[in-house]
Structures are given as C-alpha cells and as structure tokens.
mmCIF file of C-alpha atoms in Angstrom:
data_model
loop_
_atom_site.group_PDB
_atom_site.id
_atom_site.type_symbol
_atom_site.label_atom_id
_atom_site.label_comp_id
_atom_site.label_asym_id
_atom_site.label_seq_id
_atom_site.Cartn_x
_atom_site.Cartn_y
_atom_site.Cartn_z
ATOM 1 C CA MET A 1 0.331 -0.188 0.092
ATOM 2 C CA MET A 2 1.215 3.250 -1.320
ATOM 3 C CA THR A 3 1.387 6.042 2.011
ATOM 4 C CA ASN A 4 1.101 9.835 1.675
ATOM 5 C CA ASP A 5 5.252 9.456 3.004
ATOM 6 C CA HIS A 6 5.698 6.916 -0.193
ATOM 7 C CA ILE A 7 3.561 9.524 -3.002
ATOM 8 C CA LEU A 8 5.456 12.715 -1.319
ATOM 9 C CA TYR A 9 9.184 10.580 -1.707
ATOM 10 C CA LEU A 10 8.451 9.448 -5.592
ATOM 11 C CA LEU A 11 6.926 13.027 -5.765
ATOM 12 C CA GLN A 12 10.361 14.145 -5.113
ATOM 13 C CA LEU A 13 12.562 11.798 -7.195
ATOM 14 C CA ALA A 14 10.178 12.115 -10.505
ATOM 15 C CA SER A 15 10.035 15.865 -10.061
ATOM 16 C CA PRO A 16 11.312 18.075 -12.838
ATOM 17 C CA ALA A 17 13.024 19.617 -9.895
ATOM 18 C CA LEU A 18 15.355 17.602 -9.332
ATOM 19 C CA PRO A 19 18.543 18.856 -10.278
ATOM 20 C CA VAL A 20 20.198 15.848 -12.811
ATOM 21 C CA GLY A 21 19.986 17.934 -15.873
ATOM 22 C CA ALA A 22 17.162 15.696 -17.622
ATOM 23 C CA TYR A 23 15.706 18.533 -19.722
ATOM 24 C CA SER A 24 19.141 19.018 -21.578
ATOM 25 C CA TYR A 25 18.516 16.236 -23.523
ATOM 26 C CA SER A 26 16.272 15.264 -25.903
ATOM 27 C CA GLU A 27 17.247 11.241 -26.937
ATOM 28 C CA GLY A 28 17.721 12.063 -30.623
ATOM 29 C CA ILE A 29 13.774 13.439 -31.007
ATOM 30 C CA GLU A 30 15.926 16.764 -31.593
ATOM 31 C CA ALA A 31 17.123 14.938 -34.821
ATOM 32 C CA LEU A 32 14.025 13.498 -36.143
ATOM 33 C CA VAL A 33 12.142 16.609 -35.365
ATOM 34 C CA ASP A 34 15.599 18.144 -37.981
ATOM 35 C CA ILE A 35 14.562 15.329 -40.800
ATOM 36 C CA GLY A 36 11.073 16.198 -40.512
ATOM 37 C CA THR A 37 10.233 11.981 -39.019
ATOM 38 C CA ILE A 38 8.453 13.863 -36.090
ATOM 39 C CA SER A 39 6.820 16.971 -37.549
ATOM 40 C CA ASN A 40 3.043 17.246 -34.876
ATOM 41 C CA ALA A 41 1.880 15.893 -31.695
ATOM 42 C CA GLN A 42 0.637 13.281 -33.533
ATOM 43 C CA SER A 43 3.792 11.503 -34.976
ATOM 44 C CA LEU A 44 5.744 12.632 -31.647
ATOM 45 C CA GLN A 45 3.032 10.547 -29.957
ATOM 46 C CA HIS A 46 3.559 7.261 -32.606
ATOM 47 C CA TRP A 47 7.041 7.639 -32.022
ATOM 48 C CA LEU A 48 6.509 7.374 -28.237
ATOM 49 C CA GLU A 49 4.057 4.488 -28.189
ATOM 50 C CA GLN A 50 6.526 2.636 -30.045
ATOM 51 C CA GLU A 51 9.046 3.360 -27.549
ATOM 52 C CA LEU A 52 6.967 1.906 -24.922
ATOM 53 C CA ARG A 53 6.282 -0.773 -26.256
ATOM 54 C CA TYR A 54 9.859 -1.900 -27.814
ATOM 55 C CA GLY A 55 12.401 0.448 -27.308
ATOM 56 C CA ALA A 56 15.154 1.074 -24.942
ATOM 57 C CA ILE A 57 12.933 2.525 -22.245
ATOM 58 C CA ARG A 58 11.877 -0.883 -21.233
ATOM 59 C CA LEU A 59 15.434 -2.427 -20.708
ATOM 60 C CA GLU A 60 16.602 0.757 -18.907
ATOM 61 C CA THR A 61 13.502 0.734 -16.329
ATOM 62 C CA ALA A 62 13.456 -3.340 -15.984
ATOM 63 C CA VAL A 63 17.583 -2.529 -15.489
ATOM 64 C CA MET A 64 16.056 0.087 -12.545
ATOM 65 C CA VAL A 65 13.643 -2.404 -11.452
ATOM 66 C CA ARG A 66 16.515 -4.612 -10.568
ATOM 67 C CA ALA A 67 18.709 -2.041 -9.217
ATOM 68 C CA TYR A 68 15.967 -1.318 -6.152
ATOM 69 C CA HIS A 69 15.939 -5.412 -5.474
ATOM 70 C CA ALA A 70 19.582 -4.954 -5.139
ATOM 71 C CA VAL A 71 19.421 -2.121 -3.067
ATOM 72 C CA GLN A 72 16.847 -3.833 -1.064
ATOM 73 C CA LYS A 73 18.715 -6.732 -0.306
ATOM 74 C CA LYS A 74 22.375 -5.085 0.069
ATOM 75 C CA ASP A 75 23.728 -6.615 -2.703
ATOM 76 C CA SER A 76 26.316 -4.570 -4.095
ATOM 77 C CA GLU A 77 27.690 -7.108 -6.499
ATOM 78 C CA ALA A 78 24.454 -7.273 -8.165
ATOM 79 C CA LEU A 79 24.141 -3.592 -8.674
ATOM 80 C CA SER A 80 27.435 -3.531 -10.234
ATOM 81 C CA TYR A 81 26.669 -5.981 -12.535
ATOM 82 C CA TRP A 82 23.357 -4.426 -13.566
ATOM 83 C CA ASN A 83 25.154 -1.181 -14.012
ATOM 84 C CA SER A 84 27.939 -2.524 -16.178
ATOM 85 C CA TRP A 85 25.211 -4.303 -18.401
ATOM 86 C CA LEU A 86 22.892 -1.248 -19.136
ATOM 87 C CA SER A 87 26.219 0.666 -20.005
ATOM 88 C CA ALA A 88 27.291 -1.948 -22.524
ATOM 89 C CA ALA A 89 23.500 -2.212 -23.313
ATOM 90 C CA ARG A 90 23.712 1.660 -24.814
ATOM 91 C CA GLU A 91 24.306 1.593 -28.673
ATOM 92 C CA THR A 92 25.687 5.443 -29.059
ATOM 93 C CA GLU A 93 28.192 7.416 -26.978
ATOM 94 C CA GLU A 94 25.863 9.973 -26.357
ATOM 95 C CA LEU A 95 23.362 7.952 -24.808
ATOM 96 C CA ARG A 96 25.469 6.525 -22.755
ATOM 97 C CA LEU A 97 27.087 9.701 -21.772
ATOM 98 C CA SER A 98 23.667 11.266 -20.685
ATOM 99 C CA SER A 99 22.864 8.204 -18.392
ATOM 100 C CA TRP A 100 26.385 8.459 -16.942
ATOM 101 C CA GLN A 101 26.014 12.142 -16.050
ATOM 102 C CA MET A 102 22.138 12.006 -14.774
ATOM 103 C CA GLY A 103 23.133 9.012 -12.599
ATOM 104 C CA ARG A 104 25.928 10.893 -11.548
ATOM 105 C CA SER A 105 24.209 13.921 -10.261
ATOM 106 C CA LEU A 106 21.447 11.819 -8.501
ATOM 107 C CA VAL A 107 24.293 9.863 -6.819
ATOM 108 C CA LYS A 108 25.771 12.894 -5.477
ATOM 109 C CA LEU A 109 22.264 14.213 -4.674
ATOM 110 C CA LEU A 110 21.185 10.656 -2.752
ATOM 111 C CA LEU A 111 24.751 10.665 -0.856
ATOM 112 C CA GLN A 112 24.081 14.503 0.394
ATOM 113 C CA LEU A 113 20.229 13.468 1.635
ATOM 114 C CA GLN A 114 21.378 9.704 2.795
ATOM 115 C CA PRO A 115 25.013 8.975 2.949
ATOM 116 C CA GLN A 116 24.462 5.294 4.428
ATOM 117 C CA VAL A 117 24.150 4.004 0.827
ATOM 118 C CA TRP A 118 27.565 5.213 0.359
ATOM 119 C CA PRO A 119 28.571 1.519 0.755
ATOM 120 C CA LEU A 120 26.762 0.436 -2.011
ATOM 121 C CA VAL A 121 27.523 3.147 -4.708
ATOM 122 C CA GLU A 122 31.014 3.156 -4.032
ATOM 123 C CA THR A 123 32.062 1.101 -6.921
ATOM 124 C CA LEU A 124 29.590 2.673 -9.362
ATOM 125 C CA GLU A 125 31.640 5.188 -11.379
ATOM 126 C CA PRO A 126 30.491 6.080 -13.928
ATOM 127 C CA CYS A 127 26.638 4.766 -12.611
ATOM 128 C CA ASN A 128 23.575 4.727 -15.066
ATOM 129 C CA TYR A 129 20.103 7.247 -14.346
ATOM 130 C CA ALA A 130 18.093 4.158 -14.103
ATOM 131 C CA ILE A 131 20.520 2.439 -11.136
ATOM 132 C CA ALA A 132 20.484 5.776 -8.998
ATOM 133 C CA PHE A 133 16.901 5.962 -9.457
ATOM 134 C CA GLY A 134 16.442 2.257 -8.708
ATOM 135 C CA MET A 135 18.909 3.215 -5.416
ATOM 136 C CA ALA A 136 17.078 6.245 -4.336
ATOM 137 C CA ALA A 137 13.631 4.602 -4.785
ATOM 138 C CA ALA A 138 14.676 1.533 -2.154
ATOM 139 C CA SER A 139 16.406 3.541 0.012
ATOM 140 C CA TRP A 140 13.334 5.778 0.582
ATOM 141 C CA GLU A 141 11.371 2.773 0.465
ATOM 142 C CA ILE A 142 9.240 3.782 -1.913
ATOM 143 C CA GLU A 143 6.440 1.389 -2.745
ATOM 144 C CA PRO A 144 4.675 -0.529 -4.203
ATOM 145 C CA LEU A 145 7.246 -1.331 -7.510
ATOM 146 C CA LEU A 146 4.750 -0.456 -9.440
ATOM 147 C CA SER A 147 3.962 2.850 -8.687
ATOM 148 C CA VAL A 148 8.335 3.766 -9.185
ATOM 149 C CA VAL A 149 8.124 1.918 -12.257
ATOM 150 C CA LEU A 150 5.497 4.294 -13.363
ATOM 151 C CA GLY A 151 7.351 7.482 -11.809
ATOM 152 C CA TYR A 152 9.963 6.667 -13.703
ATOM 153 C CA LEU A 153 7.989 6.207 -17.176
ATOM 154 C CA HIS A 154 6.228 9.148 -16.785
ATOM 155 C CA THR A 155 9.230 11.159 -15.944
ATOM 156 C CA TRP A 156 10.949 9.493 -18.988
ATOM 157 C CA THR A 157 7.676 10.668 -20.950
ATOM 158 C CA THR A 158 7.626 14.312 -19.894
ATOM 159 C CA ASN A 159 10.959 14.930 -20.472
ATOM 160 C CA LEU A 160 10.217 14.194 -24.308
ATOM 161 C CA VAL A 161 7.281 15.689 -24.483
ATOM 162 C CA THR A 162 8.944 19.001 -23.537
ATOM 163 C CA ALA A 163 11.356 18.203 -25.756
ATOM 164 C CA GLY A 164 9.000 18.156 -28.501
ATOM 165 C CA VAL A 165 6.631 21.373 -27.221
ATOM 166 C CA LYS A 166 10.180 23.407 -27.543
ATOM 167 C CA LEU A 167 11.437 21.342 -30.723
ATOM 168 C CA ILE A 168 8.440 21.300 -32.777
ATOM 169 C CA PRO A 169 6.939 23.370 -31.576
ATOM 170 C CA LEU A 170 3.938 22.892 -29.846
ATOM 171 C CA GLY A 171 1.717 24.567 -27.239
ATOM 172 C CA GLN A 172 2.035 24.179 -23.760
ATOM 173 C CA THR A 173 -1.928 22.031 -24.035
ATOM 174 C CA ALA A 174 -0.774 20.226 -26.874
ATOM 175 C CA GLY A 175 1.453 18.774 -24.583
ATOM 176 C CA GLN A 176 -0.235 18.330 -21.635
ATOM 177 C CA GLN A 177 -2.912 16.699 -23.628
ATOM 178 C CA LEU A 178 -0.283 14.009 -25.194
ATOM 179 C CA ILE A 179 0.760 13.409 -21.717
ATOM 180 C CA LEU A 180 -2.837 12.397 -21.189
ATOM 181 C CA ASN A 181 -2.914 10.261 -24.264
ATOM 182 C CA LEU A 182 -0.215 8.395 -23.174
ATOM 183 C CA PHE A 183 -0.990 7.066 -19.914
ATOM 184 C CA PRO A 184 -2.670 4.047 -20.781
ATOM 185 C CA ASN A 185 0.415 2.950 -22.869
ATOM 186 C CA LEU A 186 2.706 3.781 -19.723
ATOM 187 C CA MET A 187 0.517 1.454 -17.240
ATOM 188 C CA ASN A 188 0.902 -1.106 -20.778
ATOM 189 C CA ALA A 189 4.507 -0.826 -20.179
ATOM 190 C CA ALA A 190 4.962 -0.872 -16.680
ATOM 191 C CA THR A 191 2.744 -3.719 -16.167
ATOM 192 C CA ALA A 192 4.840 -5.866 -18.743
ATOM 193 C CA ILE A 193 8.368 -4.475 -17.859
ATOM 194 C CA LEU A 194 7.395 -6.322 -14.298
ATOM 195 C CA ALA A 195 6.927 -9.287 -15.766
ATOM 196 C CA LEU A 196 10.444 -9.735 -17.744
ATOM 197 C CA SER A 197 12.770 -12.099 -16.794
ATOM 198 C CA ASP A 198 16.328 -11.488 -17.073
ATOM 199 C CA ASP A 199 15.973 -13.673 -20.166
ATOM 200 C CA ASP A 200 13.232 -11.375 -21.582
ATOM 201 C CA LEU A 201 15.562 -8.082 -21.822
ATOM 202 C CA CYS A 202 15.965 -7.340 -25.346
ATOM 203 C CA SER A 203 14.665 -4.472 -27.351
ATOM 204 C CA CYS A 204 14.069 -3.009 -31.054
ATOM 205 C CA SER A 205 15.957 0.553 -31.071
ATOM 206 C CA TRP A 206 17.239 1.214 -33.514
ATOM 207 C CA GLY A 207 15.407 4.147 -34.856
ATOM 208 C CA LEU A 208 16.680 5.483 -31.631
ATOM 209 C CA SER A 209 20.205 4.167 -32.539
ATOM 210 C CA LEU A 210 20.151 5.990 -35.825
ATOM 211 C CA ALA A 211 18.751 9.320 -34.678
ATOM 212 C CA SER A 212 21.160 9.715 -32.328
ATOM 213 C CA MET A 213 24.089 8.850 -34.019
ATOM 214 C CA ALA A 214 22.938 12.077 -36.198
ATOM 215 C CA HIS A 215 22.023 14.297 -33.866
ATOM 216 C CA GLU A 216 25.590 13.767 -32.215
ATOM 217 C CA ILE A 217 26.919 15.516 -35.718
ATOM 218 C CA GLN A 218 23.832 17.829 -35.885
ATOM 219 C CA TYR A 219 25.251 21.455 -37.109
ATOM 220 C CA THR A 220 22.881 23.130 -34.793
ATOM 221 C CA ARG A 221 20.920 22.014 -31.863
ATOM 222 C CA LEU A 222 19.294 23.118 -28.818
ATOM 223 C CA PHE A 223 19.977 19.744 -26.540
ATOM 224 C CA ARG A 224 22.821 17.802 -26.027
ATOM 225 C CA SER A 225 21.412 14.533 -26.445
#
C-alpha cells in the first residue's frame, strides 16, 4: 500500500525540479524533428508509443527494477553487474554519456540526503541514471514497485514531450494532452516490464540509435543529446 510519505518521496524523485539535468536531453528527438520524421503532436505520440512498447526505455526501466531489488538486499555485486550491463547496452556514446551524467548527479544528491548508501555506490563510477533512480526509490522505501516504475516512465515521457514542445514546436496544452493520451501506454509498459525475466531483456531500438548518431553530428542543436 502506498502511504502519503511514499507519494511525497516518489513525487520528489520524479519531479522536473530534481537537479539531474534531464531537461538538456532529447534522446534523438531533436534529430528526428530536424529531418521531419517528427513534425506534430501525432508523430511525436506515435514515436513515444513505439518506444514504450519496443524501445530501450523498457530495458532501462527493467534494470531500474533490478537495482531497486539489489538495494533492498544490500547486494552490491548485483548492483554493479546491472550497472555494467546497462552501460554495455547503450548503442551510442551520446546516450551512454547522458545516462552517466544524470546518474552521477542523482548519486551525488542521494549521498547528501542518504549518506548511508555509500557502501553500495562506491564502486559505481560511472553510474547509470536508471540504477541511481532504483537506488533512491529503494533507499526511500517507496512502494509498491509498480508506482516506482510508473514514476520512472512518467519522468521519461514528460521530459521528451517537453523537448517536443520546444522543438516542433507545440503549445503547452497540446503537450499536456499528449501526456494524458499516453497514460494507457505507460500502464501497459509498466505491467509488462515488471513481468520480464532476465532472459527476456531485449529491445528494438535501432530508430533511436540512428537518431542519436545523427544528433551527434547535427550542425545546430538545442539539446545535448
């Protein structure tokens, strides 16, 4: 059962005000807008729907779940394994560096707020953002896990919708409507992710990979990735 304390901790962890620099990344959306693949709210929604169903965000979130369990068990070996696994799964340097930067920022914040987690994080350099998010959620004892997963997916969604609002551009109302439209997709993705075994961890993210590689050499851009 989610208590009021759990709700407040999850809201803080998923807040746009969390100082991890998520606002500076578009995960290839800037390149897709530049070439016209994404040009309106409908095409942005379609892209996000496909990512939630098949893309790398599913792997990220599944690994976040495993980090959550590892912290609960105080299993630093498992935490290190999944952190290395996720780093290896990144298909472009840009995506890897963005995950490491956000992870480093969240770990720094977590150590200031929860210094007792240091024995678990001292070997995690660089630390992926999904790992840090799972660590924070477990350290703050946020439950149920479904809510943690929804919080992570919602953070990812709102960040990319915000990028689309700026880049396409879209109005703020259109952006909020798009997020509302994606609520069923978020729930479906969260339920599916929680059911994944280790052997089921896979994704079809070649579109994201190509967009990320194109963004790395894009002539002008607003976002770091």
